[in-house]
mmCIF file of C-alpha atoms in Angstrom:
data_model
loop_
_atom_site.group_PDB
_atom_site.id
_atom_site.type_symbol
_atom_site.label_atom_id
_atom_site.label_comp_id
_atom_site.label_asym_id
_atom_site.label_seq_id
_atom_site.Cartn_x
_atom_site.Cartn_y
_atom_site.Cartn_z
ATOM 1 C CA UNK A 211 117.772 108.937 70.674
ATOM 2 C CA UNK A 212 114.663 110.511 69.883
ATOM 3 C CA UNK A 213 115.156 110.195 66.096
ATOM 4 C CA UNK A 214 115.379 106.536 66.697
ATOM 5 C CA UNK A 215 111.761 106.895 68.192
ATOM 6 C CA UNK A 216 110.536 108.828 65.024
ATOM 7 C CA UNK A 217 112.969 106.705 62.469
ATOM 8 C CA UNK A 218 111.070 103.839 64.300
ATOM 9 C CA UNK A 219 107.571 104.867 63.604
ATOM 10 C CA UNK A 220 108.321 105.686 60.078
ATOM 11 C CA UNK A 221 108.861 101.663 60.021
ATOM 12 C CA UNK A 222 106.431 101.219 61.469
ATOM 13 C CA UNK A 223 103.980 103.039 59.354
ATOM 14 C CA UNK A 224 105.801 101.628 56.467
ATOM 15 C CA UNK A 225 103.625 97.994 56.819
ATOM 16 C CA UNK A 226 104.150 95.592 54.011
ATOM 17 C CA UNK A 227 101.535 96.750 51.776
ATOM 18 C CA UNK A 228 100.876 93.727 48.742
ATOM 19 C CA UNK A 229 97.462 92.870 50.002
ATOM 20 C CA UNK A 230 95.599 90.711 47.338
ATOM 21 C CA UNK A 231 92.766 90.587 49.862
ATOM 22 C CA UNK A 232 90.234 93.045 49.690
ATOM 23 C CA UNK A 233 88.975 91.754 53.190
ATOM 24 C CA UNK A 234 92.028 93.132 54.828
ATOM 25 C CA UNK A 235 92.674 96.967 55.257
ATOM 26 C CA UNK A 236 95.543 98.319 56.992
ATOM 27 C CA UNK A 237 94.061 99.655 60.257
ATOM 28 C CA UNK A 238 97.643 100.704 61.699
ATOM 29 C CA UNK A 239 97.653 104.014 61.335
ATOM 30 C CA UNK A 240 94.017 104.860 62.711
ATOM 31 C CA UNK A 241 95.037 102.751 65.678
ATOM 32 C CA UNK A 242 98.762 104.317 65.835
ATOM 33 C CA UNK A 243 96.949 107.513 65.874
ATOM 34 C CA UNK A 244 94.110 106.297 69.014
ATOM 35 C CA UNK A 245 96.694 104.965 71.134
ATOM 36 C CA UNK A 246 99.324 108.185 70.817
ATOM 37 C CA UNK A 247 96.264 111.022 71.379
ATOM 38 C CA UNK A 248 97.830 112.992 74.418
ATOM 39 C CA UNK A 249 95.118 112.612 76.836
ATOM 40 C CA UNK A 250 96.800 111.051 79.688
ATOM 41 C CA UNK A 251 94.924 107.760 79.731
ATOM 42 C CA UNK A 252 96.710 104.632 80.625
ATOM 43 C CA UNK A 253 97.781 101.991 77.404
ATOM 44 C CA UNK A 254 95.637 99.012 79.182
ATOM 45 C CA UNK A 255 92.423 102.040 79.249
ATOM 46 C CA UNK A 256 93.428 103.820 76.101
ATOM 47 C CA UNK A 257 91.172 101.556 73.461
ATOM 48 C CA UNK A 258 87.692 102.392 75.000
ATOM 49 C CA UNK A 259 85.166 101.650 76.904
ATOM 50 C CA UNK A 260 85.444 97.837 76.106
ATOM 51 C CA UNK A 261 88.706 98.373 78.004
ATOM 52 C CA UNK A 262 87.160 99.703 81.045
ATOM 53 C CA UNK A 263 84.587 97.255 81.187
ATOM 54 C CA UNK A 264 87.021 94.080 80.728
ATOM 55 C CA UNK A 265 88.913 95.918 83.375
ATOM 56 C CA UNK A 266 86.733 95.655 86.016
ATOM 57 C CA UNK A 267 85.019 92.085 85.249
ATOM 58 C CA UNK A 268 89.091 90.987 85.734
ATOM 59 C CA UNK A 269 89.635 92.731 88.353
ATOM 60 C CA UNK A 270 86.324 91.887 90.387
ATOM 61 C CA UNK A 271 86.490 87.586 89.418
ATOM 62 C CA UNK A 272 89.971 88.293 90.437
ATOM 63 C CA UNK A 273 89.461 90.232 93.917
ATOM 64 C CA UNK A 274 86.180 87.872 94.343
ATOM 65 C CA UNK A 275 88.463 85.216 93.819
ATOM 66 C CA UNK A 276 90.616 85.799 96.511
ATOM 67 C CA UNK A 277 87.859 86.989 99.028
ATOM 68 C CA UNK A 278 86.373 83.068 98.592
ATOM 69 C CA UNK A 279 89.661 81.200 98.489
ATOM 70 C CA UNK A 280 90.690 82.953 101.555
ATOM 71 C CA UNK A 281 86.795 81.907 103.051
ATOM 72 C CA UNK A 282 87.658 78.541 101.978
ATOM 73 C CA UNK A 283 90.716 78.430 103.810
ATOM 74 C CA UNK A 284 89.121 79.360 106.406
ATOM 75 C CA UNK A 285 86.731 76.736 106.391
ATOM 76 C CA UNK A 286 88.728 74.153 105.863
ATOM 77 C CA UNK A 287 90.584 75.256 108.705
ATOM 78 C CA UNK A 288 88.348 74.393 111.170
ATOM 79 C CA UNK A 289 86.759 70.883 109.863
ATOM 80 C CA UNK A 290 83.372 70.543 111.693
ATOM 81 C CA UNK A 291 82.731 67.959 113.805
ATOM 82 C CA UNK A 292 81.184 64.319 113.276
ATOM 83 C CA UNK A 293 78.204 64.040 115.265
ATOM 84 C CA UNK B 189 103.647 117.758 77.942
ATOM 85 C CA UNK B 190 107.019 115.836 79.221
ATOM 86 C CA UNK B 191 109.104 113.405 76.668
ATOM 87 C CA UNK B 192 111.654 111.265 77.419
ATOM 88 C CA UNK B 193 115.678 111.618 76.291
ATOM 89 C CA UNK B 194 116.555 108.296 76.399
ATOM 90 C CA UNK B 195 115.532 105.305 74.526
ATOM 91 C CA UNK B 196 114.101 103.217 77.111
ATOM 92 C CA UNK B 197 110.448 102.037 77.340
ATOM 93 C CA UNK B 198 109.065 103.221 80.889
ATOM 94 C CA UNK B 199 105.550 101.359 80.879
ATOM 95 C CA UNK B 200 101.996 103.125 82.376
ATOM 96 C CA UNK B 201 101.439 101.310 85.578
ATOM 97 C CA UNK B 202 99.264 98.379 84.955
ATOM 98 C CA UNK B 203 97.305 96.125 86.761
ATOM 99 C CA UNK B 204 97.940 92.970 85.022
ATOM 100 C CA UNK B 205 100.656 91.912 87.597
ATOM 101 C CA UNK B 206 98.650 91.851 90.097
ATOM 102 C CA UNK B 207 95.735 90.369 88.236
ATOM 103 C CA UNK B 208 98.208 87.611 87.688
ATOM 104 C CA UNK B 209 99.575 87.317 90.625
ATOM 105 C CA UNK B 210 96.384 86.531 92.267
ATOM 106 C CA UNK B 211 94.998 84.329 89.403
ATOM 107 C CA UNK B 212 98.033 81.916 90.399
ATOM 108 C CA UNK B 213 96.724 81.983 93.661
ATOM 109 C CA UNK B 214 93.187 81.038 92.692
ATOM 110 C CA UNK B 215 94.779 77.875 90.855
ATOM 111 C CA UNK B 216 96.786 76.812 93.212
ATOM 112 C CA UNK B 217 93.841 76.783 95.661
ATOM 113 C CA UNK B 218 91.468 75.913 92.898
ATOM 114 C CA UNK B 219 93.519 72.531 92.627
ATOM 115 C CA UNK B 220 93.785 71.913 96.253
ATOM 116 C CA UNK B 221 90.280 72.222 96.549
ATOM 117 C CA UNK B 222 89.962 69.951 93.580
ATOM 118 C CA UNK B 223 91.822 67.244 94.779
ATOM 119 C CA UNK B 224 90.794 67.474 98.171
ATOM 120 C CA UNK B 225 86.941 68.535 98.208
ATOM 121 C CA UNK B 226 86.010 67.692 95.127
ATOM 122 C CA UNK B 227 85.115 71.254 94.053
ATOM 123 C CA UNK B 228 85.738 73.122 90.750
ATOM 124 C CA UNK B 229 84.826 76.683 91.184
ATOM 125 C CA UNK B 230 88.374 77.913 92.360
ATOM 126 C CA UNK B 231 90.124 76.306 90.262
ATOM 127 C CA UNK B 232 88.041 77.715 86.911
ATOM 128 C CA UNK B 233 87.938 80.947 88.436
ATOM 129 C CA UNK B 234 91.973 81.130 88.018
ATOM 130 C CA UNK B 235 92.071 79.576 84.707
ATOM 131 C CA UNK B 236 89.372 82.282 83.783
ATOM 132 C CA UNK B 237 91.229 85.436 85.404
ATOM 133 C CA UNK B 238 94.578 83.630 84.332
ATOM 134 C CA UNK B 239 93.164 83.740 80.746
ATOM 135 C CA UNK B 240 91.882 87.397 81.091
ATOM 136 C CA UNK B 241 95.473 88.658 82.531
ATOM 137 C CA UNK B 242 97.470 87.049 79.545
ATOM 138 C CA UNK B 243 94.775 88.102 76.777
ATOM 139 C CA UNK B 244 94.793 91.769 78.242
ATOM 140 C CA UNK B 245 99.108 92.473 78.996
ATOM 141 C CA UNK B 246 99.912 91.183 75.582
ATOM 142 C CA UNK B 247 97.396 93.243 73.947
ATOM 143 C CA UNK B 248 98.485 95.774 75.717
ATOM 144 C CA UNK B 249 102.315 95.088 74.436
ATOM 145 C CA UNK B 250 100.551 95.486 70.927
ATOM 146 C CA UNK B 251 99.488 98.683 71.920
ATOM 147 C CA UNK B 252 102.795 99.446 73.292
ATOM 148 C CA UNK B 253 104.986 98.144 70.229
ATOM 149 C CA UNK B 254 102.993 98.242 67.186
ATOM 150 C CA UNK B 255 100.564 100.872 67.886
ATOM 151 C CA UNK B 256 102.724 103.234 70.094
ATOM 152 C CA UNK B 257 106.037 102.693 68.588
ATOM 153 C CA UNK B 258 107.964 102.065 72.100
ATOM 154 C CA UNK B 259 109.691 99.071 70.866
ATOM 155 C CA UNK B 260 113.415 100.870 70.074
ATOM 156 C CA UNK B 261 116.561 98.554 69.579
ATOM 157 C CA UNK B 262 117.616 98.684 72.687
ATOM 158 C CA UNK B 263 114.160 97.904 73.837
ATOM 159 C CA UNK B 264 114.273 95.243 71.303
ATOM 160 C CA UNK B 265 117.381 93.720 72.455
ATOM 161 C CA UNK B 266 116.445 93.551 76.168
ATOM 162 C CA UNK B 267 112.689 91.274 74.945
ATOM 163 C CA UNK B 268 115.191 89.182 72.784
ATOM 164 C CA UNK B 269 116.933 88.181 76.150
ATOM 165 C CA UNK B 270 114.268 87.892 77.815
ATOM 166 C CA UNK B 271 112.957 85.548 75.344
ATOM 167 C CA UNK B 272 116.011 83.507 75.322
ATOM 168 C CA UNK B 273 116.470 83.073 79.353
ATOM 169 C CA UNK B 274 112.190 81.998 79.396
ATOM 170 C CA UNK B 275 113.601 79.160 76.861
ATOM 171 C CA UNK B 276 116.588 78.127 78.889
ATOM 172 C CA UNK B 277 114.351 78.307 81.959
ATOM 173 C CA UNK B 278 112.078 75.629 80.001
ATOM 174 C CA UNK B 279 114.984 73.255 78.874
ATOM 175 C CA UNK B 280 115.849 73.007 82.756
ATOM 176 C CA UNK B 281 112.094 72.092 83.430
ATOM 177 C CA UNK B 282 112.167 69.331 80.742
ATOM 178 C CA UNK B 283 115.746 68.936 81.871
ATOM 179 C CA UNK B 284 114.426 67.609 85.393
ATOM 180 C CA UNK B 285 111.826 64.879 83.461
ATOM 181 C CA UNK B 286 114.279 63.200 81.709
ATOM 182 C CA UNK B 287 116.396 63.082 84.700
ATOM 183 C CA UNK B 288 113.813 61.552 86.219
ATOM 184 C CA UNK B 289 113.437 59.187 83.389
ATOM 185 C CA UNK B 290 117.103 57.537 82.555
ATOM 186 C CA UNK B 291 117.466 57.356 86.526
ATOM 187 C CA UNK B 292 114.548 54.863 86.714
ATOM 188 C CA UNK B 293 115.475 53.336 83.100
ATOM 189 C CA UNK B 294 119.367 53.048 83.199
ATOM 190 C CA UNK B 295 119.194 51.392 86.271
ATOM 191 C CA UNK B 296 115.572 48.915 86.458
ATOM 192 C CA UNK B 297 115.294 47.789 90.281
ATOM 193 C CA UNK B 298 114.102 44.503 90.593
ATOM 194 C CA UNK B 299 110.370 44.870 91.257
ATOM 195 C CA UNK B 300 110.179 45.832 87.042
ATOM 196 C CA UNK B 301 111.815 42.829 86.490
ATOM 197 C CA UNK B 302 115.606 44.272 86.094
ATOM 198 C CA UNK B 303 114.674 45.470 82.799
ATOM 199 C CA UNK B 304 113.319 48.455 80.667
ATOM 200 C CA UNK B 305 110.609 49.104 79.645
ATOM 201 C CA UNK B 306 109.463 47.256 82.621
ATOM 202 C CA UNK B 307 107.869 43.525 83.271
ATOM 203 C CA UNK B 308 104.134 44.142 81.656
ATOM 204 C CA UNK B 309 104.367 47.176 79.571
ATOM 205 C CA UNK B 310 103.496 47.005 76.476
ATOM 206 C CA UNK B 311 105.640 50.218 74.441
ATOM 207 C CA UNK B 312 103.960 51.991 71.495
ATOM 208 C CA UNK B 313 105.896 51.368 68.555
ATOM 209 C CA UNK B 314 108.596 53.964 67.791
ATOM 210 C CA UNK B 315 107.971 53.464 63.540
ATOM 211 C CA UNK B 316 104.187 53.697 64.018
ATOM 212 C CA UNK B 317 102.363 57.388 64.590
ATOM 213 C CA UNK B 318 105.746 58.366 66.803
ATOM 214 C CA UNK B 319 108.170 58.370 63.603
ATOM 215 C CA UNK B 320 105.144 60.191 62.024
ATOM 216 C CA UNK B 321 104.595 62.761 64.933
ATOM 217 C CA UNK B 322 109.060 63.360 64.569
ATOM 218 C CA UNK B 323 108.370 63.987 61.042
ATOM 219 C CA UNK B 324 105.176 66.533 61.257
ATOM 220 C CA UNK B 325 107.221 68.863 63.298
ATOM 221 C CA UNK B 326 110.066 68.862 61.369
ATOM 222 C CA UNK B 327 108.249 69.363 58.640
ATOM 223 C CA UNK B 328 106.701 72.390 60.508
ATOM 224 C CA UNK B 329 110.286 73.623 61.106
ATOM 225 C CA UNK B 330 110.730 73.860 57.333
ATOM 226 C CA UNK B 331 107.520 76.038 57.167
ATOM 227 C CA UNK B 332 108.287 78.289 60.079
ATOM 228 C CA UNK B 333 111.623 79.176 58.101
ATOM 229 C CA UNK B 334 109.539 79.613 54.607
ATOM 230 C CA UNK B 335 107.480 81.946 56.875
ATOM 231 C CA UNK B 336 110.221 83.764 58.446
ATOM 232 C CA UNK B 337 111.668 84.321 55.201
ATOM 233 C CA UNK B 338 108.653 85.173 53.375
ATOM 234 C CA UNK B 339 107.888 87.679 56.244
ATOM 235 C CA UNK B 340 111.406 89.207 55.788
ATOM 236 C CA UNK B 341 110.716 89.367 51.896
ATOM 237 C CA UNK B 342 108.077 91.834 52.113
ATOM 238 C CA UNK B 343 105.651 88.696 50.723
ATOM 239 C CA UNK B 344 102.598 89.115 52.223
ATOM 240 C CA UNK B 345 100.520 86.015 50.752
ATOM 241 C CA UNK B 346 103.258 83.522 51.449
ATOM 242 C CA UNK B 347 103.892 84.289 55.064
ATOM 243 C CA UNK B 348 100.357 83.637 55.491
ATOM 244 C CA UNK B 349 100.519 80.613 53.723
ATOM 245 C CA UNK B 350 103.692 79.277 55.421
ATOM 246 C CA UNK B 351 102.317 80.179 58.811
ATOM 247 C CA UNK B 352 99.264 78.498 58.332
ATOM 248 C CA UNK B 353 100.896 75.430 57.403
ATOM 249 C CA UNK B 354 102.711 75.685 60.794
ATOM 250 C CA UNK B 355 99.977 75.892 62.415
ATOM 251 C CA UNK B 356 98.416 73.284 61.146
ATOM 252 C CA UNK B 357 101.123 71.030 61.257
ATOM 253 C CA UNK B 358 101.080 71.661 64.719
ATOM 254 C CA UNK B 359 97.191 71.123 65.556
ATOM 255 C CA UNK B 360 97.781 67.263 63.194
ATOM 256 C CA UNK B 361 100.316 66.531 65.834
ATOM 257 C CA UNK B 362 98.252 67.637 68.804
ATOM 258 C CA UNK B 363 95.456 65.446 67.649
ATOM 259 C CA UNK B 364 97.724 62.747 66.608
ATOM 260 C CA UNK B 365 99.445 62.367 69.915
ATOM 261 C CA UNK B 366 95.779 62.600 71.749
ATOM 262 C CA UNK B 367 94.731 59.129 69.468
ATOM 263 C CA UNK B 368 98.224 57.907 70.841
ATOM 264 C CA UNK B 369 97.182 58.720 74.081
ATOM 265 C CA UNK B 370 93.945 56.831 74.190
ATOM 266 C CA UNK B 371 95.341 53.601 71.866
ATOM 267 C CA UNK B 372 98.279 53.244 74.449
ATOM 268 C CA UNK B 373 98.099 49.737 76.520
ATOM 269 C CA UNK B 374 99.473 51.744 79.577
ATOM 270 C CA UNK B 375 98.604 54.974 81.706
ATOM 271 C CA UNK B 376 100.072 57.395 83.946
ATOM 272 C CA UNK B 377 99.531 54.908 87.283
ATOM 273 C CA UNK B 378 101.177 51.877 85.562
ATOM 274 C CA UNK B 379 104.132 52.335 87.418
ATOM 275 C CA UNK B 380 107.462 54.694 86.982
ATOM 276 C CA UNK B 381 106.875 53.619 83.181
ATOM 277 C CA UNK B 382 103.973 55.199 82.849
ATOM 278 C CA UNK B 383 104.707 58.134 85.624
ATOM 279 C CA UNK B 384 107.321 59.378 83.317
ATOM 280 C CA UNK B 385 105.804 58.710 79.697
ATOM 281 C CA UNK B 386 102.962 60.658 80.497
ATOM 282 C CA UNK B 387 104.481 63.510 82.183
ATOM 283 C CA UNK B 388 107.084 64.051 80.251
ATOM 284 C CA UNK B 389 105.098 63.992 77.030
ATOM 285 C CA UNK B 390 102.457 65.576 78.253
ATOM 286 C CA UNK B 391 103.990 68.851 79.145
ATOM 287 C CA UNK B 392 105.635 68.715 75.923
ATOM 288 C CA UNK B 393 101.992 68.404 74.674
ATOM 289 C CA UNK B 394 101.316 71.574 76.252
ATOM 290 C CA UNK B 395 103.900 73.187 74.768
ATOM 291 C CA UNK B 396 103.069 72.550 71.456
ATOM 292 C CA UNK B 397 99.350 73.759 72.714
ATOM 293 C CA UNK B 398 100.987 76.851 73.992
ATOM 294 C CA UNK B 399 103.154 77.325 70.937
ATOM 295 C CA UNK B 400 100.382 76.928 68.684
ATOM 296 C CA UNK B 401 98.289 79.376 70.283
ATOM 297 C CA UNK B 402 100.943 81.818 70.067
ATOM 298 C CA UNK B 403 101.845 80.944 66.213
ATOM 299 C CA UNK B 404 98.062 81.951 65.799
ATOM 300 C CA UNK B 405 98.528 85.228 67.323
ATOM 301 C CA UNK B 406 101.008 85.920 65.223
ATOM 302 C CA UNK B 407 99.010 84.312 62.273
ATOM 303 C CA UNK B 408 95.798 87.375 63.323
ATOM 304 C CA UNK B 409 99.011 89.901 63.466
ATOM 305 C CA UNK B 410 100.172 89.794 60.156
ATOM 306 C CA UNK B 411 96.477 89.901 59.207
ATOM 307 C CA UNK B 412 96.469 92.769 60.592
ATOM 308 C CA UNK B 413 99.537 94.403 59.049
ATOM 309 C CA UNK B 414 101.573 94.921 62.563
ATOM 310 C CA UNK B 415 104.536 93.140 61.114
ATOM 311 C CA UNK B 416 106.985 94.915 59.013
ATOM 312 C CA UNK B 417 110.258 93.427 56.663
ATOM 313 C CA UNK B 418 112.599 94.307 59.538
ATOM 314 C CA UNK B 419 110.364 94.650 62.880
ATOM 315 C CA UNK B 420 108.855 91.202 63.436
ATOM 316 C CA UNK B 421 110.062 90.204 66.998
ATOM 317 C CA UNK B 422 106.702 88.946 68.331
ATOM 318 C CA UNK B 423 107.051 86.433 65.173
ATOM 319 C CA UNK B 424 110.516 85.653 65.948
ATOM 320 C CA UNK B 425 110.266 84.933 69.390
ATOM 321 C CA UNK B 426 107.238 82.060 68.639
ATOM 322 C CA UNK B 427 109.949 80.865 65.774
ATOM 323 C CA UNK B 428 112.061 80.651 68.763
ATOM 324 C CA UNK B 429 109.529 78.719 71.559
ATOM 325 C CA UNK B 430 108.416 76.167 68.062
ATOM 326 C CA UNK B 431 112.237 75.143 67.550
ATOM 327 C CA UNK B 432 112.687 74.908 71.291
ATOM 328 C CA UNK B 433 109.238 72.823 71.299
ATOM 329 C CA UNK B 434 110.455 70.550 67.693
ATOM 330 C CA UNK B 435 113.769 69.696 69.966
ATOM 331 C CA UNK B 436 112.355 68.547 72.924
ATOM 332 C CA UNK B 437 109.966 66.273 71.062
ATOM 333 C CA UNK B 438 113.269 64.562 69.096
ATOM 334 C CA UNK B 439 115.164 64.124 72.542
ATOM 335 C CA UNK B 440 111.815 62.665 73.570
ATOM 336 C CA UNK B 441 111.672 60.206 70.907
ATOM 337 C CA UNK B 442 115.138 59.101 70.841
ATOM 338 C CA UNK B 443 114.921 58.491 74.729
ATOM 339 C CA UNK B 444 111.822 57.708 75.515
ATOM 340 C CA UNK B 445 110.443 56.334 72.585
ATOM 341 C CA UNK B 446 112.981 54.724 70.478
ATOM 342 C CA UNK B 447 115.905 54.176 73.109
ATOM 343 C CA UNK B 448 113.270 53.172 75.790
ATOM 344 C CA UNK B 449 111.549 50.635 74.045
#
């Protein structure tokens, strides 16, 4: 089972390597290496602090979101009346 | 420092569920108070977080797969079902539009005249830009294969090639059918005619939006090097959704097109 995991990431590593383009390194392994360090942080976290900060923008338009749709709900609940 | 003994891929909790979950919600009301009120801020605020919750869980998947080697056989086998039950779960959503279509067009009630395409609609020839629309995505069909094959080849330059031929196969019929849409002597209120041209072709529209998008991930992805000879799922599974996407169109064409002209 766990050679699979290791077999796997020898495949992995093993990227198809006949680039013509000088543009385009192969960044795999520095990123296989970021996102396996052992330091507990979560996979959606584990890329930085652009992570963190995309994080909470989605999470507060998302929250925010909800607090107004609820407040329109609410509003529309109780149409005001003509004069 | 605990590893697991089995082959399974137990995710880090996320947030992108809920983040989801509550984007639909902000649609939903976005459109109600759309139609209703007139107002657009709800609405773009779910397309926005809806946008921001797909960009961020599939990157994530990346991470998983590519960059964190989770993606065993097994774990492998499970996405490829997954993938196949979404499809079927599509063909049953186009399934119900062309219900909806040969009920109204087998059978013409009187007030269209008894006949199909109804009294005062004007059809867009099937030989004109339709024929040519069939023929662009089979022709992208070919070059999804080329790419596949390429990809399985080890040949770096021609996958890239054949994808971006796909692609832009794909984009020529997006902006083809959008010409189609504005030349058309008919729209979506003329009747059940134009209820269920529009509709129906205009969520397969989407589909080849939605497809093409995800071709183009794929298309940044081998870029990037993620894809190996023998580990390419995230390109098979948009093979998959394009194939699903080229057959709808051709029962769409014989029906509606060709057959209901």
């Amino acid at each position: 089972m766990l050679r699979s995991l290791l077999v796997l990431r020898q495949i992995a590593q093993r990227t198809i390597s006949t680039a013509s383009r000088r543009h385009f390194e192969n960044k795999v392994p520095e990123k296989q290496k970021l996102f396996q360090e052992d330091n507990g942080i979560p996979v959606h976290l584990k890329g930085g602090v652009g992570d963190a900060l995309l994080y909470k923008a989605t999470m507060i338009l998302t929250v925010g979101g909800t607090a107004y749709a609820i407040y329109q709900l609410a509003m529309a609940s109780f149409p005001k009346k003509q004069a | 420092m605990t590893h697991q003994t089995h082959a399974y891929h137990m995710v880090n909790p996320s947030p992108w569920p809920l983040t989801g979950a509550l984007s639909a919600l902000l649609m939903t009301s976005g459109l109600t108070m759309w139609f209703h009120f007139n107002s657009g801020t709800l609405l773009t605020l779910g397309l926005l977080t809806n946008s921001l919750t797909m960009y961020q869980w599939w990157r994530d998947v990346v991470r998983e797969s590519t960059f964190q080697g989770h993606h065993t056989a097994v774990v492998q086998t499970g996405l490829r079902y997954g993938m196949i039950l979404f499809i079927m779960s599509e063909v049953f959503f186009f399934a119900g539009f062309f219900w909806a279509f040969y009920h109204s067009s087998l059978a013409p009630t009187p007030n269209l005249g008894g006949y199909w395409p109804p009294a005062g609609i004007n059809p867009l020839n099937p030989m004109e830009v339709p024929l040519l629309n069939t023929l662009v995505l089979l022709a992208s069909g070919v070059s999804i294969t080329w790419a596949h094959h390429s990809l399985m080849e080890g040949n770096r330059k021609h996958s890239l090639q054949a994808l971006l031929i796909t692609i832009s196969l794909g984009i020529y019929f997006t902006l083809l059918q959008t010409s189609e849409y504005f030349e058309a002597s008919f729209t979506i209120s003329d009747g059940i005619y134009g209820s269920t041209f529009f509709v129906a072709t205009g969520f397969h529209g989407l589909h080849v939006m939605i497809g093409s998008t995800f071709l183009t991930i794929c298309f940044l992805r081998q870029l990037k090097f993620h894809f190996t000879s023998k580990h390419h799922f995230g390109f098979e599974a948009a093979a998959w959704y394009w194939h699903f996407v080229d057959v709808v169109w051709l029962f769409l064409y014989i029906s509606i097109y060709w057959w209901g002209s």
